[in-house]
Amino acid sequence: AQSVTQLGSHVSVSEGALVLLRCNYSSSVPPYLFWYVQYPNQGLQLLLKYTSAATLVKGINGFEAEFKKSETSFHLTKPSAHMSDAAEYFCAGGSNYKLTFGKGTLLTVNP
Amino acid sequence: KAGVTQTPRYLIKTRGQQVTLSCSPISGHRSVSWYQQTPGQGLQFLFEYFSETQRNKGNFPGRFSGRQFSNSRSEMNVSTLELGDSALYLCASLGDNRYNEQFFGPGTRLTVL
């Protein structure tokens, strides 16, 4: 079965610190991977996507992720956290028309 | 382009009732997928419609059904509501590209009392 695992349901960082959110996928997940962000009472917004064109993917708001096939990982990073980054982040793997999501990681940014 | 719209945004129902949720995809998108989001189970795929046909289905009971109209708008119906159906229901529309970039609506928050 396809699975996407996010390590850490809650990550807390200080403003200006590095953000690292971890995501591993099962090898049965097709190689289309995504990171979405969800703010309270809102839907999901796409941060970035991996579609095999390049292993380092740059997204919106300064986020990027690196696809590592050998580690089956797709971790999300941002060099310097901002207060506005506080939200829940979801890693997802997709086959056509259906996404398998991780459980989500709630990011808290402390002043 | 307008984004994905979902109506209503909030619903309160009682056990045993049925409910219909609506989703209008981005103009030109023909695929609509539905997801249920709960604190316990996270985001789970319900089903996907393309050109008025259900093309994929997740592991949900038959009480959950849907349909899609010729203008690509989709509805989701839940019959005989249970307390556990309380959730945020998200729909997503998909453009005709090979990279499966789904665009999500704001969701409908369903509360079953």
PDB file of C-alpha atoms in Angstrom:
ATOM      1  CA  ALA A   1       0.000   0.000   0.000  1.00  0.00           C
ATOM      2  CA  GLN A   2       1.082   3.511  -0.659  1.00  0.00           C
ATOM      3  CA  SER A   3       2.112   5.510   2.369  1.00  0.00           C
ATOM      4  CA  VAL A   4       3.566   8.867   3.182  1.00  0.00           C
ATOM      5  CA  THR A   5       5.055   9.385   6.620  1.00  0.00           C
ATOM      6  CA  GLN A   6       5.737  12.700   8.243  1.00  0.00           C
ATOM      7  CA  LEU A   7       8.115  12.522  11.175  1.00  0.00           C
ATOM      8  CA  GLY A   8       7.009  14.789  13.966  1.00  0.00           C
ATOM      9  CA  SER A   9       3.435  15.904  14.348  1.00  0.00           C
ATOM     10  CA  HIS A  10       4.599  19.186  15.867  1.00  0.00           C
ATOM     11  CA  VAL A  11       7.736  21.216  15.179  1.00  0.00           C
ATOM     12  CA  SER A  12       8.564  24.400  17.018  1.00  0.00           C
ATOM     13  CA  VAL A  13      11.229  26.855  15.854  1.00  0.00           C
ATOM     14  CA  SER A  14      12.293  30.384  16.666  1.00  0.00           C
ATOM     15  CA  GLU A  15      11.758  33.177  14.199  1.00  0.00           C
ATOM     16  CA  GLY A  16      14.786  33.316  11.904  1.00  0.00           C
ATOM     17  CA  ALA A  17      15.762  29.701  12.544  1.00  0.00           C
ATOM     18  CA  LEU A  18      15.959  26.902  10.015  1.00  0.00           C
ATOM     19  CA  VAL A  19      12.757  25.026   9.308  1.00  0.00           C
ATOM     20  CA  LEU A  20      13.046  21.303   8.560  1.00  0.00           C
ATOM     21  CA  LEU A  21       9.938  19.188   8.113  1.00  0.00           C
ATOM     22  CA  ARG A  22      10.513  15.542   7.345  1.00  0.00           C
ATOM     23  CA  CYS A  23       8.660  13.344   4.898  1.00  0.00           C
ATOM     24  CA  ASN A  24       9.318   9.782   3.783  1.00  0.00           C
ATOM     25  CA  TYR A  25       7.345   7.883   1.217  1.00  0.00           C
ATOM     26  CA  SER A  26       6.953   4.228   0.451  1.00  0.00           C
ATOM     27  CA  SER A  27       8.531   3.002  -2.733  1.00  0.00           C
ATOM     28  CA  SER A  28       5.091   2.152  -4.069  1.00  0.00           C
ATOM     29  CA  VAL A  29       4.171   5.831  -4.155  1.00  0.00           C
ATOM     30  CA  PRO A  30       4.516   7.146  -7.696  1.00  0.00           C
ATOM     31  CA  PRO A  31       7.268   9.747  -7.973  1.00  0.00           C
ATOM     32  CA  TYR A  32       5.040  12.784  -7.908  1.00  0.00           C
ATOM     33  CA  LEU A  33       5.452  14.373  -4.507  1.00  0.00           C
ATOM     34  CA  PHE A  34       3.979  17.515  -3.059  1.00  0.00           C
ATOM     35  CA  TRP A  35       4.030  19.744  -0.030  1.00  0.00           C
ATOM     36  CA  TYR A  36       0.884  21.593   0.887  1.00  0.00           C
ATOM     37  CA  VAL A  37       0.272  24.134   3.647  1.00  0.00           C
ATOM     38  CA  GLN A  38      -2.984  24.643   5.492  1.00  0.00           C
ATOM     39  CA  TYR A  39      -3.820  27.720   7.542  1.00  0.00           C
ATOM     40  CA  PRO A  40      -6.626  27.538  10.108  1.00  0.00           C
ATOM     41  CA  ASN A  41     -10.073  27.167   8.604  1.00  0.00           C
ATOM     42  CA  GLN A  42      -8.713  27.122   5.083  1.00  0.00           C
ATOM     43  CA  GLY A  43      -8.092  24.614   2.347  1.00  0.00           C
ATOM     44  CA  LEU A  44      -4.718  23.369   1.191  1.00  0.00           C
ATOM     45  CA  GLN A  45      -2.288  25.538  -0.704  1.00  0.00           C
ATOM     46  CA  LEU A  46       0.429  24.010  -2.843  1.00  0.00           C
ATOM     47  CA  LEU A  47       3.938  24.923  -1.693  1.00  0.00           C
ATOM     48  CA  LEU A  48       5.923  22.901  -4.195  1.00  0.00           C
ATOM     49  CA  LYS A  49       5.913  19.730  -6.226  1.00  0.00           C
ATOM     50  CA  TYR A  50       8.426  17.185  -7.439  1.00  0.00           C
ATOM     51  CA  THR A  51       7.835  15.802 -10.879  1.00  0.00           C
ATOM     52  CA  SER A  52      11.235  14.229 -11.661  1.00  0.00           C
ATOM     53  CA  ALA A  53      12.555  17.270 -13.512  1.00  0.00           C
ATOM     54  CA  ALA A  54      14.997  18.224 -10.751  1.00  0.00           C
ATOM     55  CA  THR A  55      15.727  16.743  -7.347  1.00  0.00           C
ATOM     56  CA  LEU A  56      15.888  20.130  -5.615  1.00  0.00           C
ATOM     57  CA  VAL A  57      12.558  21.834  -5.889  1.00  0.00           C
ATOM     58  CA  LYS A  58      11.951  25.460  -5.021  1.00  0.00           C
ATOM     59  CA  GLY A  59       8.515  26.556  -3.962  1.00  0.00           C
ATOM     60  CA  ILE A  60       6.701  29.596  -2.762  1.00  0.00           C
ATOM     61  CA  ASN A  61       7.506  31.659   0.328  1.00  0.00           C
ATOM     62  CA  GLY A  62      11.157  30.583   0.362  1.00  0.00           C
ATOM     63  CA  PHE A  63      10.512  26.872   0.877  1.00  0.00           C
ATOM     64  CA  GLU A  64      12.360  24.145  -0.935  1.00  0.00           C
ATOM     65  CA  ALA A  65      12.521  20.365  -0.825  1.00  0.00           C
ATOM     66  CA  GLU A  66      15.001  17.782  -1.985  1.00  0.00           C
ATOM     67  CA  PHE A  67      13.966  14.459  -3.450  1.00  0.00           C
ATOM     68  CA  LYS A  68      16.300  11.648  -2.363  1.00  0.00           C
ATOM     69  CA  LYS A  69      15.364   8.372  -3.940  1.00  0.00           C
ATOM     70  CA  SER A  70      17.947   6.369  -2.008  1.00  0.00           C
ATOM     71  CA  GLU A  71      16.429   7.564   1.257  1.00  0.00           C
ATOM     72  CA  THR A  72      12.816   7.709  -0.029  1.00  0.00           C
ATOM     73  CA  SER A  73      12.666  11.178   1.466  1.00  0.00           C
ATOM     74  CA  PHE A  74      11.290  14.534   0.453  1.00  0.00           C
ATOM     75  CA  HIS A  75      12.073  16.872   3.346  1.00  0.00           C
ATOM     76  CA  LEU A  76      10.889  20.474   3.332  1.00  0.00           C
ATOM     77  CA  THR A  77      13.219  23.265   4.405  1.00  0.00           C
ATOM     78  CA  LYS A  78      13.298  27.011   4.768  1.00  0.00           C
ATOM     79  CA  PRO A  79      16.467  28.823   5.836  1.00  0.00           C
ATOM     80  CA  SER A  80      14.787  31.404   8.038  1.00  0.00           C
ATOM     81  CA  ALA A  81      11.371  30.985   9.642  1.00  0.00           C
ATOM     82  CA  HIS A  82       8.882  33.822   9.695  1.00  0.00           C
ATOM     83  CA  MET A  83       5.924  34.190  12.000  1.00  0.00           C
ATOM     84  CA  SER A  84       3.615  33.881   9.019  1.00  0.00           C
ATOM     85  CA  ASP A  85       4.948  30.350   8.372  1.00  0.00           C
ATOM     86  CA  ALA A  86       3.005  29.023  11.359  1.00  0.00           C
ATOM     87  CA  ALA A  87       0.557  26.532   9.873  1.00  0.00           C
ATOM     88  CA  GLU A  88       0.087  22.820   9.267  1.00  0.00           C
ATOM     89  CA  TYR A  89       2.134  21.229   6.514  1.00  0.00           C
ATOM     90  CA  PHE A  90       1.241  18.123   4.576  1.00  0.00           C
ATOM     91  CA  CYS A  91       3.424  15.951   2.434  1.00  0.00           C
ATOM     92  CA  ALA A  92       1.590  14.009  -0.254  1.00  0.00           C
ATOM     93  CA  GLY A  93       2.331  11.518  -2.961  1.00  0.00           C
ATOM     94  CA  GLY A  94       0.173  11.227  -5.991  1.00  0.00           C
ATOM     95  CA  SER A  95      -0.993   8.797  -8.503  1.00  0.00           C
ATOM     96  CA  ASN A  96      -3.285  10.175 -11.126  1.00  0.00           C
ATOM     97  CA  TYR A  97      -6.140  12.090  -9.491  1.00  0.00           C
ATOM     98  CA  LYS A  98      -5.565  10.690  -6.010  1.00  0.00           C
ATOM     99  CA  LEU A  99      -3.212  11.969  -3.358  1.00  0.00           C
ATOM    100  CA  THR A 100      -1.993  10.009  -0.363  1.00  0.00           C
ATOM    101  CA  PHE A 101      -1.264  12.406   2.478  1.00  0.00           C
ATOM    102  CA  GLY A 102       0.936  12.239   5.504  1.00  0.00           C
ATOM    103  CA  LYS A 103      -0.629  13.003   8.885  1.00  0.00           C
ATOM    104  CA  GLY A 104       0.634  16.551   8.842  1.00  0.00           C
ATOM    105  CA  THR A 105       3.146  18.565  10.851  1.00  0.00           C
ATOM    106  CA  LEU A 106       2.065  21.588  12.807  1.00  0.00           C
ATOM    107  CA  LEU A 107       4.735  24.266  12.651  1.00  0.00           C
ATOM    108  CA  THR A 108       4.910  26.781  15.474  1.00  0.00           C
ATOM    109  CA  VAL A 109       7.147  29.821  15.135  1.00  0.00           C
ATOM    110  CA  ASN A 110       8.199  31.518  18.362  1.00  0.00           C
ATOM    111  CA  PRO A 111       9.150  35.201  18.455  1.00  0.00           C
TER     112      PRO A 111
ATOM    113  CA  LYS B   1      -9.101  32.547 -12.866  1.00  0.00           C
ATOM    114  CA  ALA B   2     -11.448  31.924 -10.000  1.00  0.00           C
ATOM    115  CA  GLY B   3     -10.398  29.217  -7.611  1.00  0.00           C
ATOM    116  CA  VAL B   4     -12.246  26.163  -6.422  1.00  0.00           C
ATOM    117  CA  THR B   5     -15.421  27.050  -4.583  1.00  0.00           C
ATOM    118  CA  GLN B   6     -17.305  24.937  -2.096  1.00  0.00           C
ATOM    119  CA  THR B   7     -20.722  25.501  -0.646  1.00  0.00           C
ATOM    120  CA  PRO B   8     -21.824  25.683   2.021  1.00  0.00           C
ATOM    121  CA  ARG B   9     -18.792  26.478   4.159  1.00  0.00           C
ATOM    122  CA  TYR B  10     -20.393  25.235   7.357  1.00  0.00           C
ATOM    123  CA  LEU B  11     -23.147  22.733   8.061  1.00  0.00           C
ATOM    124  CA  ILE B  12     -24.693  21.340  11.191  1.00  0.00           C
ATOM    125  CA  LYS B  13     -26.768  18.184  10.921  1.00  0.00           C
ATOM    126  CA  THR B  14     -28.087  15.551  13.272  1.00  0.00           C
ATOM    127  CA  ARG B  15     -27.497  11.825  13.188  1.00  0.00           C
ATOM    128  CA  GLY B  16     -29.537   9.998  10.607  1.00  0.00           C
ATOM    129  CA  GLN B  17     -29.953  12.970   8.308  1.00  0.00           C
ATOM    130  CA  GLN B  18     -28.401  13.259   4.914  1.00  0.00           C
ATOM    131  CA  VAL B  19     -26.312  16.088   3.481  1.00  0.00           C
ATOM    132  CA  THR B  20     -25.207  17.315   0.076  1.00  0.00           C
ATOM    133  CA  LEU B  21     -22.056  19.316  -0.471  1.00  0.00           C
ATOM    134  CA  SER B  22     -21.180  21.177  -3.639  1.00  0.00           C
ATOM    135  CA  CYS B  23     -17.905  21.889  -5.389  1.00  0.00           C
ATOM    136  CA  SER B  24     -17.232  24.043  -8.424  1.00  0.00           C
ATOM    137  CA  PRO B  25     -13.803  23.410  -9.950  1.00  0.00           C
ATOM    138  CA  ILE B  26     -11.546  25.869 -11.660  1.00  0.00           C
ATOM    139  CA  SER B  27     -12.836  26.716 -15.087  1.00  0.00           C
ATOM    140  CA  GLY B  28     -11.574  24.188 -17.611  1.00  0.00           C
ATOM    141  CA  HIS B  29     -10.723  21.534 -15.046  1.00  0.00           C
ATOM    142  CA  ARG B  30     -12.573  18.300 -15.644  1.00  0.00           C
ATOM    143  CA  SER B  31     -11.420  16.238 -12.673  1.00  0.00           C
ATOM    144  CA  VAL B  32     -12.784  16.740  -9.178  1.00  0.00           C
ATOM    145  CA  SER B  33     -11.585  14.780  -6.167  1.00  0.00           C
ATOM    146  CA  TRP B  34     -13.072  14.733  -2.681  1.00  0.00           C
ATOM    147  CA  TYR B  35     -11.214  14.277   0.577  1.00  0.00           C
ATOM    148  CA  GLN B  36     -12.294  13.936   4.190  1.00  0.00           C
ATOM    149  CA  GLN B  37     -10.111  15.540   6.843  1.00  0.00           C
ATOM    150  CA  THR B  38     -10.455  14.564  10.500  1.00  0.00           C
ATOM    151  CA  PRO B  39      -8.063  15.012  13.439  1.00  0.00           C
ATOM    152  CA  GLY B  40      -7.790  11.270  13.908  1.00  0.00           C
ATOM    153  CA  GLN B  41      -7.529   9.956  10.377  1.00  0.00           C
ATOM    154  CA  GLY B  42      -6.043  12.964   8.633  1.00  0.00           C
ATOM    155  CA  LEU B  43      -6.769  13.507   4.969  1.00  0.00           C
ATOM    156  CA  GLN B  44      -8.387  10.578   3.231  1.00  0.00           C
ATOM    157  CA  PHE B  45      -9.377  10.227  -0.372  1.00  0.00           C
ATOM    158  CA  LEU B  46     -13.084   9.698  -0.988  1.00  0.00           C
ATOM    159  CA  PHE B  47     -13.511   9.583  -4.752  1.00  0.00           C
ATOM    160  CA  GLU B  48     -12.676  11.289  -8.003  1.00  0.00           C
ATOM    161  CA  TYR B  49     -14.880  12.242 -10.908  1.00  0.00           C
ATOM    162  CA  PHE B  50     -13.883  12.989 -14.454  1.00  0.00           C
ATOM    163  CA  SER B  51     -16.290  13.903 -17.228  1.00  0.00           C
ATOM    164  CA  GLU B  52     -19.313  12.888 -15.137  1.00  0.00           C
ATOM    165  CA  THR B  53     -17.890   9.440 -14.326  1.00  0.00           C
ATOM    166  CA  GLN B  54     -16.507   8.188 -11.058  1.00  0.00           C
ATOM    167  CA  ARG B  55     -13.024   7.108 -11.958  1.00  0.00           C
ATOM    168  CA  ASN B  56     -11.468   6.323  -8.578  1.00  0.00           C
ATOM    169  CA  LYS B  57     -12.877   5.484  -5.184  1.00  0.00           C
ATOM    170  CA  GLY B  58     -11.407   5.344  -1.715  1.00  0.00           C
ATOM    171  CA  ASN B  59     -12.312   3.055   1.159  1.00  0.00           C
ATOM    172  CA  PHE B  60     -15.482   4.642   2.417  1.00  0.00           C
ATOM    173  CA  PRO B  61     -18.894   3.035   2.973  1.00  0.00           C
ATOM    174  CA  GLY B  62     -21.658   3.303   0.413  1.00  0.00           C
ATOM    175  CA  ARG B  63     -23.287   6.069   2.442  1.00  0.00           C
ATOM    176  CA  PHE B  64     -20.796   8.355   0.748  1.00  0.00           C
ATOM    177  CA  SER B  65     -21.637   9.031  -2.861  1.00  0.00           C
ATOM    178  CA  GLY B  66     -21.097  11.699  -5.420  1.00  0.00           C
ATOM    179  CA  ARG B  67     -21.796  12.844  -8.901  1.00  0.00           C
ATOM    180  CA  GLN B  68     -20.513  15.273 -11.457  1.00  0.00           C
ATOM    181  CA  PHE B  69     -22.459  17.390 -13.863  1.00  0.00           C
ATOM    182  CA  SER B  70     -21.706  18.304 -17.455  1.00  0.00           C
ATOM    183  CA  ASN B  71     -20.252  21.647 -16.344  1.00  0.00           C
ATOM    184  CA  SER B  72     -17.802  19.712 -14.103  1.00  0.00           C
ATOM    185  CA  ARG B  73     -19.445  20.865 -10.891  1.00  0.00           C
ATOM    186  CA  SER B  74     -19.583  18.044  -8.404  1.00  0.00           C
ATOM    187  CA  GLU B  75     -21.743  17.147  -5.456  1.00  0.00           C
ATOM    188  CA  MET B  76     -21.043  14.810  -2.610  1.00  0.00           C
ATOM    189  CA  ASN B  77     -23.809  13.183  -0.617  1.00  0.00           C
ATOM    190  CA  VAL B  78     -23.651  11.488   2.745  1.00  0.00           C
ATOM    191  CA  SER B  79     -26.719   9.578   3.859  1.00  0.00           C
ATOM    192  CA  THR B  80     -27.644   8.402   7.339  1.00  0.00           C
ATOM    193  CA  LEU B  81     -25.128  10.649   9.008  1.00  0.00           C
ATOM    194  CA  GLU B  82     -23.075   9.351  11.919  1.00  0.00           C
ATOM    195  CA  LEU B  83     -21.197  11.324  14.547  1.00  0.00           C
ATOM    196  CA  GLY B  84     -17.945  10.153  12.989  1.00  0.00           C
ATOM    197  CA  ASP B  85     -18.799  11.896   9.738  1.00  0.00           C
ATOM    198  CA  SER B  86     -18.021  15.218  11.359  1.00  0.00           C
ATOM    199  CA  ALA B  87     -15.087  16.502   9.338  1.00  0.00           C
ATOM    200  CA  LEU B  88     -13.775  19.055   6.926  1.00  0.00           C
ATOM    201  CA  TYR B  89     -14.633  17.944   3.403  1.00  0.00           C
ATOM    202  CA  LEU B  90     -12.269  19.245   0.781  1.00  0.00           C
ATOM    203  CA  CYS B  91     -12.621  19.093  -2.929  1.00  0.00           C
ATOM    204  CA  ALA B  92      -9.822  19.554  -5.392  1.00  0.00           C
ATOM    205  CA  SER B  93      -9.813  20.160  -9.083  1.00  0.00           C
ATOM    206  CA  LEU B  94      -7.175  18.941 -11.440  1.00  0.00           C
ATOM    207  CA  GLY B  95      -6.059  20.426 -14.687  1.00  0.00           C
ATOM    208  CA  ASP B  96      -5.139  18.432 -17.742  1.00  0.00           C
ATOM    209  CA  ASN B  97      -1.432  18.156 -17.053  1.00  0.00           C
ATOM    210  CA  ARG B  98       0.582  15.076 -16.297  1.00  0.00           C
ATOM    211  CA  TYR B  99       1.894  16.286 -12.947  1.00  0.00           C
ATOM    212  CA  ASN B 100      -1.269  15.909 -10.847  1.00  0.00           C
ATOM    213  CA  GLU B 101      -1.281  19.346  -9.325  1.00  0.00           C
ATOM    214  CA  GLN B 102      -4.544  19.517  -7.469  1.00  0.00           C
ATOM    215  CA  PHE B 103      -6.037  22.839  -6.438  1.00  0.00           C
ATOM    216  CA  PHE B 104      -8.076  22.722  -3.277  1.00  0.00           C
ATOM    217  CA  GLY B 105     -11.166  24.579  -2.221  1.00  0.00           C
ATOM    218  CA  PRO B 106     -11.648  26.043   1.272  1.00  0.00           C
ATOM    219  CA  GLY B 107     -13.682  23.059   2.407  1.00  0.00           C
ATOM    220  CA  THR B 108     -17.050  22.454   3.995  1.00  0.00           C
ATOM    221  CA  ARG B 109     -17.025  21.961   7.745  1.00  0.00           C
ATOM    222  CA  LEU B 110     -19.681  19.385   8.622  1.00  0.00           C
ATOM    223  CA  THR B 111     -20.718  18.900  12.223  1.00  0.00           C
ATOM    224  CA  VAL B 112     -22.986  15.995  13.080  1.00  0.00           C
ATOM    225  CA  LEU B 113     -24.777  16.222  16.415  1.00  0.00           C
TER     226      LEU B 113
END
